[in-house]
Short mmCIF file of C-alpha atoms in Angstrom, two decimals:
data_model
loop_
_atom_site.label_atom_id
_atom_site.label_comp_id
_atom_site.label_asym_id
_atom_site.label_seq_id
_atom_site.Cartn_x
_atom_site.Cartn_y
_atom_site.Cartn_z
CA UNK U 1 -13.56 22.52 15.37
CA UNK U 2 -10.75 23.27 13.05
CA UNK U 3 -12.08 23.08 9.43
CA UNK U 4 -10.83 20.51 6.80
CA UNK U 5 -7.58 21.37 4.85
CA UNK U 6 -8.57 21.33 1.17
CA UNK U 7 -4.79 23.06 0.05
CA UNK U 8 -2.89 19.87 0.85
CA UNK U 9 -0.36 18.76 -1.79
CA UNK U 10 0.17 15.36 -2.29
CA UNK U 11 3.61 14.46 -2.50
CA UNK U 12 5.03 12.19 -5.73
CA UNK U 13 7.92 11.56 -8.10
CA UNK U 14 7.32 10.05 -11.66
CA UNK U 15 9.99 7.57 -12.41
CA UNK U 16 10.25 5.77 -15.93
CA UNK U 17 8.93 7.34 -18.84
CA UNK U 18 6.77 10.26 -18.70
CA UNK U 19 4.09 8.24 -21.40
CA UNK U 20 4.65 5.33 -20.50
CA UNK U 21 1.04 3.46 -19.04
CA UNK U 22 0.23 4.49 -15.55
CA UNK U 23 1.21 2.82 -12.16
CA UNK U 24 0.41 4.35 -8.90
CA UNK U 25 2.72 3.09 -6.54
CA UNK U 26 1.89 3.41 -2.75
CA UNK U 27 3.55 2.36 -0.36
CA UNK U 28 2.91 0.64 3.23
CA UNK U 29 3.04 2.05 6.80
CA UNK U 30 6.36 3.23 7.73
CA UNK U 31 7.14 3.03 4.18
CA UNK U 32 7.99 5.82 1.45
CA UNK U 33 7.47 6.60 -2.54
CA UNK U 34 11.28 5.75 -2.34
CA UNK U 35 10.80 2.11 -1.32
CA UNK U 36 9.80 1.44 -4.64
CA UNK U 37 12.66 3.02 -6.39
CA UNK U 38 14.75 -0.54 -6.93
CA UNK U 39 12.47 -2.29 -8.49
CA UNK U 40 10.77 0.29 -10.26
CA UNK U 41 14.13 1.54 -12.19
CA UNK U 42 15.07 -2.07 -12.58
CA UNK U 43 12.13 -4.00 -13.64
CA UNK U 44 9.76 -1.16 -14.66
CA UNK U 45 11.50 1.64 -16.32
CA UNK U 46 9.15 1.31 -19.17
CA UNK U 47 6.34 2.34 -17.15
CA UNK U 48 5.26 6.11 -15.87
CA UNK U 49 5.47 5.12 -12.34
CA UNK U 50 4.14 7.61 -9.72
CA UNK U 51 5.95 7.08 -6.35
CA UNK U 52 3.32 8.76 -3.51
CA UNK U 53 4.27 9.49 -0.28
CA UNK U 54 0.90 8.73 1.80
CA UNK U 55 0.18 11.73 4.24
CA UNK U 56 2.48 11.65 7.42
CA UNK U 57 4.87 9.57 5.33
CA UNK U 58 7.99 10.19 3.73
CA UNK U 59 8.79 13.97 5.26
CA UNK U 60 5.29 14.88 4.18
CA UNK U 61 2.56 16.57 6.04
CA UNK U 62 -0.44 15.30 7.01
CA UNK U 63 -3.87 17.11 7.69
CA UNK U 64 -5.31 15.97 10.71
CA UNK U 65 -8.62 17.47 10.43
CA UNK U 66 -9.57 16.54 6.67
CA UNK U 67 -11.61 13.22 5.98
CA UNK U 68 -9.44 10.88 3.97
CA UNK U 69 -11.88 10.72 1.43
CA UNK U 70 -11.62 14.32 0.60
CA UNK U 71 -7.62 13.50 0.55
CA UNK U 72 -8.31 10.85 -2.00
CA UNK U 73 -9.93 13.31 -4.23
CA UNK U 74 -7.32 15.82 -3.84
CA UNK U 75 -4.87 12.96 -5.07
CA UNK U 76 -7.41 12.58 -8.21
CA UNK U 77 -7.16 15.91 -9.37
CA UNK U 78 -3.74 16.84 -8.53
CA UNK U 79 -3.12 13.77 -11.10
CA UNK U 80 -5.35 14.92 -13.56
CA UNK U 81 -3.74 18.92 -13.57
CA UNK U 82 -0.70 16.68 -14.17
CA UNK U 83 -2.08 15.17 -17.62
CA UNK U 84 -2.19 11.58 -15.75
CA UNK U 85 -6.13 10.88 -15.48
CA UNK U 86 -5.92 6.75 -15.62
CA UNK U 87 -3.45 4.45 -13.54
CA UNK U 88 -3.39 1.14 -11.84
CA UNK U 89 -2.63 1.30 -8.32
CA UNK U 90 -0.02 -1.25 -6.98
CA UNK U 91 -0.50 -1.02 -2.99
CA UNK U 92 1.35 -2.77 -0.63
CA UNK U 93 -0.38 -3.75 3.00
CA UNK U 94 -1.76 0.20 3.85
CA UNK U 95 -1.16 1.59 0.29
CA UNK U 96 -3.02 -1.25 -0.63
CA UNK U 97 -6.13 -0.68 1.47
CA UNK U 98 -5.65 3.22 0.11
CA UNK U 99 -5.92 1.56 -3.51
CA UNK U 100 -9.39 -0.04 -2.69
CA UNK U 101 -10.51 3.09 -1.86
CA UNK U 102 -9.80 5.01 -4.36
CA UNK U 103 -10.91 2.30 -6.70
CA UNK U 104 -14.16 2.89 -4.99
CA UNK U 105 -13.97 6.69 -5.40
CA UNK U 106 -13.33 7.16 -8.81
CA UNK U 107 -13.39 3.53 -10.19
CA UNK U 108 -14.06 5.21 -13.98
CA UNK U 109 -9.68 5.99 -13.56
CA UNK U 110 -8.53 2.53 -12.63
CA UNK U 111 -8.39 -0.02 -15.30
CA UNK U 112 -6.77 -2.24 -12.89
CA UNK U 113 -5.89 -3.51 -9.97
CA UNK U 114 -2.47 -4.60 -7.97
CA UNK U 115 -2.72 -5.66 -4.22
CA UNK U 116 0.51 -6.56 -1.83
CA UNK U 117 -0.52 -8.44 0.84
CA UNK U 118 -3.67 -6.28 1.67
CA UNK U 119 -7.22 -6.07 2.24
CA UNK U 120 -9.89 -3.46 2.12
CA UNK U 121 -9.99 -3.26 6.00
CA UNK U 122 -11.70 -4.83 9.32
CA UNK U 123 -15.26 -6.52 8.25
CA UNK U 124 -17.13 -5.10 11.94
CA UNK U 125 -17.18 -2.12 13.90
CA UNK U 126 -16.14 -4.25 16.67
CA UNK U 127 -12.91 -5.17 14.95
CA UNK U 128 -12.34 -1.36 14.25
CA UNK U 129 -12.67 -0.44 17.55
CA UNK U 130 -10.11 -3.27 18.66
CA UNK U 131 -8.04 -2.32 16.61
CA UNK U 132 -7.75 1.47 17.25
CA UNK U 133 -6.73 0.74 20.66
CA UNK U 134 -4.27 -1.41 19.85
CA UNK U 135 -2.51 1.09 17.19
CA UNK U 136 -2.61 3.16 20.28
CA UNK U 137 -0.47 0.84 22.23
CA UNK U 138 2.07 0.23 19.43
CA UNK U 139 2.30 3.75 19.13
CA UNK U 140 2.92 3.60 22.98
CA UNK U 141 5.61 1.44 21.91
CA UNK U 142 7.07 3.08 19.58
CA UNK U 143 7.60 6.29 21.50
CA UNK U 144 8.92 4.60 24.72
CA UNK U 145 11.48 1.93 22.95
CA UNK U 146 12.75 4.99 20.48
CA UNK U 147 11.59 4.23 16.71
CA UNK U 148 15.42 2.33 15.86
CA UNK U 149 14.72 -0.23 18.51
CA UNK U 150 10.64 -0.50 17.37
CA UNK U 151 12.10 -1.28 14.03
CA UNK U 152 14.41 -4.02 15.04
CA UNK U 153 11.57 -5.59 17.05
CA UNK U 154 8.86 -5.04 14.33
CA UNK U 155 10.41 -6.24 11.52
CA UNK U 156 11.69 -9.59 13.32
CA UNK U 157 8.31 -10.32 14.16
CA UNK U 158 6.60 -13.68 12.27
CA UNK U 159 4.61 -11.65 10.04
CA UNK U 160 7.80 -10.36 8.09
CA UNK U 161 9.23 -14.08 8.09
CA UNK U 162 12.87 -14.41 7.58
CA UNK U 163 13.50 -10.97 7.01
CA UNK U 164 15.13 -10.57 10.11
CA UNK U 165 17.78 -13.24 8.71
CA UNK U 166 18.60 -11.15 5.58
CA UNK U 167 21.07 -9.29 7.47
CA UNK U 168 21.81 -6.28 4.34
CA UNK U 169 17.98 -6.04 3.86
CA UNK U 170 16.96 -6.43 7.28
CA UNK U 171 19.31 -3.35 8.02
CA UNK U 172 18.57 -1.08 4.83
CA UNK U 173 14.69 -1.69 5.92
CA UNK U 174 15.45 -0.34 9.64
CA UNK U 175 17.72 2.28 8.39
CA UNK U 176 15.15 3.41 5.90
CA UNK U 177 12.33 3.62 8.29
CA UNK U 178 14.17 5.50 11.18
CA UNK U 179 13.42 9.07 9.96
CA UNK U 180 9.70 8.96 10.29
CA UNK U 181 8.16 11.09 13.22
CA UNK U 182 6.09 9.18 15.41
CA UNK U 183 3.60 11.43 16.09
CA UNK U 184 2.86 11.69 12.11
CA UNK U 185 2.70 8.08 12.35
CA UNK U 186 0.35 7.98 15.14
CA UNK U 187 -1.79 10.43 13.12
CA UNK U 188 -1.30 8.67 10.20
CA UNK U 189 -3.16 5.47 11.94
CA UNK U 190 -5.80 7.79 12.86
CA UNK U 191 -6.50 9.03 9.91
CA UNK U 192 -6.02 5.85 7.63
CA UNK U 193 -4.82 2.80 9.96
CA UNK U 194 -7.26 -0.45 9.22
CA UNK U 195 -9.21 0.59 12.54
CA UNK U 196 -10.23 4.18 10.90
CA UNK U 197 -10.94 3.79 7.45
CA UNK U 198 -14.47 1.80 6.65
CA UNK U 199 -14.65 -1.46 5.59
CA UNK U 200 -15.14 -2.39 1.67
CA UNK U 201 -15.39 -6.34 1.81
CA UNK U 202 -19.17 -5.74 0.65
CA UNK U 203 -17.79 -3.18 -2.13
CA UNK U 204 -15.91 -6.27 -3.56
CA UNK U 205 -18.52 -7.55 -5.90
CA UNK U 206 -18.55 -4.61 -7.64
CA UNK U 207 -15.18 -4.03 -8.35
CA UNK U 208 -15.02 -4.75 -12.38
CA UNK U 209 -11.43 -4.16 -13.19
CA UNK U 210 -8.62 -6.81 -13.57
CA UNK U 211 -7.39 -7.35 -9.85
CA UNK U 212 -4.07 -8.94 -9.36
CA UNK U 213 -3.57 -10.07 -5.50
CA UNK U 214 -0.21 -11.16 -4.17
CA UNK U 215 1.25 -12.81 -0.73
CA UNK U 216 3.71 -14.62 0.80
CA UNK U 217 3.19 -17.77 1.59
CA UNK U 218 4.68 -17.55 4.79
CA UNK U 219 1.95 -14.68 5.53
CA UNK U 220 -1.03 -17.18 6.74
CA UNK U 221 -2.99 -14.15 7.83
CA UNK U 222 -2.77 -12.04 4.56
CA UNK U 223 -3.32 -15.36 2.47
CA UNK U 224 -6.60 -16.41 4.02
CA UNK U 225 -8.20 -12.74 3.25
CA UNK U 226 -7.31 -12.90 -0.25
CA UNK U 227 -8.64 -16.07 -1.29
CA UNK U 228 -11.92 -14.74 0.41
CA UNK U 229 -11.01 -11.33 -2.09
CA UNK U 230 -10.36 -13.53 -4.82
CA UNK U 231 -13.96 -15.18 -4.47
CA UNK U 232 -15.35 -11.95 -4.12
CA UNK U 233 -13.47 -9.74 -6.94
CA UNK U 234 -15.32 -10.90 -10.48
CA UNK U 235 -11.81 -10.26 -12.56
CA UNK U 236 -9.34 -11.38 -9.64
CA UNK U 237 -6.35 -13.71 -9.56
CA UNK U 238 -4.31 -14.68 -6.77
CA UNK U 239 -0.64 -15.78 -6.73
CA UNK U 240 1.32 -16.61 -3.62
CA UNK U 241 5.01 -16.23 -3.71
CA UNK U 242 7.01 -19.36 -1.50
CA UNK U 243 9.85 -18.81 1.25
CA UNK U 244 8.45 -15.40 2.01
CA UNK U 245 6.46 -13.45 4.40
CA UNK U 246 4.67 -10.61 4.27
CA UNK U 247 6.69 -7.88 2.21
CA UNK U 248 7.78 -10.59 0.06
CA UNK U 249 8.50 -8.04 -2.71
CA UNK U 250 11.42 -6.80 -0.12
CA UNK U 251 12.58 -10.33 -0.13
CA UNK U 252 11.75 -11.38 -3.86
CA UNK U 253 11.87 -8.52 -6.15
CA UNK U 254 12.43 -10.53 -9.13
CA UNK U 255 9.41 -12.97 -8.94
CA UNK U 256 7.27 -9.94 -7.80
CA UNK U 257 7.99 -8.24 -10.37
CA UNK U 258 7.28 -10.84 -13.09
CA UNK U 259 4.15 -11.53 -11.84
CA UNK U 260 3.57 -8.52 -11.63
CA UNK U 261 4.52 -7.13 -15.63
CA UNK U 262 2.88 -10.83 -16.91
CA UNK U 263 -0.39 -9.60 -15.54
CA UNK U 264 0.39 -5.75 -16.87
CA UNK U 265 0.79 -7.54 -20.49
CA UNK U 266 -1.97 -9.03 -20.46
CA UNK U 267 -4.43 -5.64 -19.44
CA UNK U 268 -2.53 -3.64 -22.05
CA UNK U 269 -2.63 -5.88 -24.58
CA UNK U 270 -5.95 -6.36 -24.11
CA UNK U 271 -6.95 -2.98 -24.73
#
């Protein structure tokens, strides 16, 4: 058995200003710390905003053999040597379900709480196992069709709603995506897809900070789990954004982000 790597470097740019509060942007699958640049440097340069790249992502590495929870904690204190030892996490789909965990790791570091059409994984074991093989077969996918033509087909699919009609975006997305690996994908699903990470739904409760949970109304799927979240989550809100699936903050960057810095005012002023 090859042991744990407890050397890996997490990979992250700080955008904004340097003491400015805390947002720990992570991004989906597929996805990069860069896919926040946009709206970070347009709507949030007031912020220190930490741009991750999640393992396997990005051009980064990604240790195979180390529990993700031991990855998480790596995160923590590479943050903390960095002089950053609070943040709220803003997660979209994947990062999101990254954010609930670390929320549950080290909950004393998050004051709050931002989730992108997310959820803290697959309630049953059953569901987990499901969905493992079926990761397999996109990966299948993904490796036969040649990761441009994957792209085109996964991103006109219904759960990304008109996307595929926003002919710059829909492009800039595909281009964007077509320099990941797929075998640092596929390992990336094994190591924290929604069929190999464990459920939190009965962690929810206990969640006390501020949550803020977002969708697209278009995203039927992603909506239904977070009004259960919302009923769940003590401190949680939910907004749904109209005309837009589910990376609406692809398709409405403006009206994410003001929901977004509305609920921010209201944490930091509350403080």
């Amino acid at each position: 058995m090859n042991p744990p790597d407890l050397k890996y470097v997490w990979e992250y740019t700080i955008e904004g200003k340097r003491e400015g509060y805390p947002l720990l942007w992570i991004h989906g699958f597929m996805g990069s710390g860069d896919d926040w640049l946009e709206i970070v440097n347009d709507q949030f340069s007031d912020y220190c905003n930490i741009l991750v790249n999640l393992p396997g992502h990005g051009g980064s590495g990604i240790p195979v053999h180390t529990p993700f929870k031991i990855l998480l904690a790596q995160l923590i204190n590479q943050l903390s040597e960095s002089g950053i030892d609070k943040y709220t996490p803003i997660g979209y789909s994947m990062g999101g379900r990254v954010g609930f965990h670390l929320q549950n790791l080290a909950p004393e570091r998050i004051p709050a709480l931002i989730f992108l059409s997310s959820a803290p994984g697959l309630k049953t074991t059953s569901g987990q196992d499901q969905r493992r093989i079926a990761d397999g077969i996109l990966m299948e996918r993904m490796e036969s069709l040649g990761i441009s033509t994957f792209l085109k087909e996964w991103y006109s699919s219904p759960l990304f709603g008109d996307i595929k009609n926003h002919s710059n975006l829909f492009e800039k997305l595909c281009q964007a995506r077509s320099g990941n690996e797929v075998e640092k994908l596929r390992q990336a699903l094994e190591l924290m897809g929604n069929g190999a990470l464990p459920s939190l739904w009965d962690e929810l409760v206990n969640i006390a900070a501020p949550t803020l949970l977002i969708t697209g109304k278009l995203d039927q799927k992603y909506f239904t789990l977070n009004q259960e979240i919302n009923k769940r989550v003590p401190e949680s809100i939910h907004h749904q954004i109209t005309d837009a699936g589910h990376a609406f903050h692809l398709e409405k960057p403006l009206e994410t982000a003001r929901i977004i810095r509305h609920f921010l005012r209201q944490i930091i002023e509350g403080e």
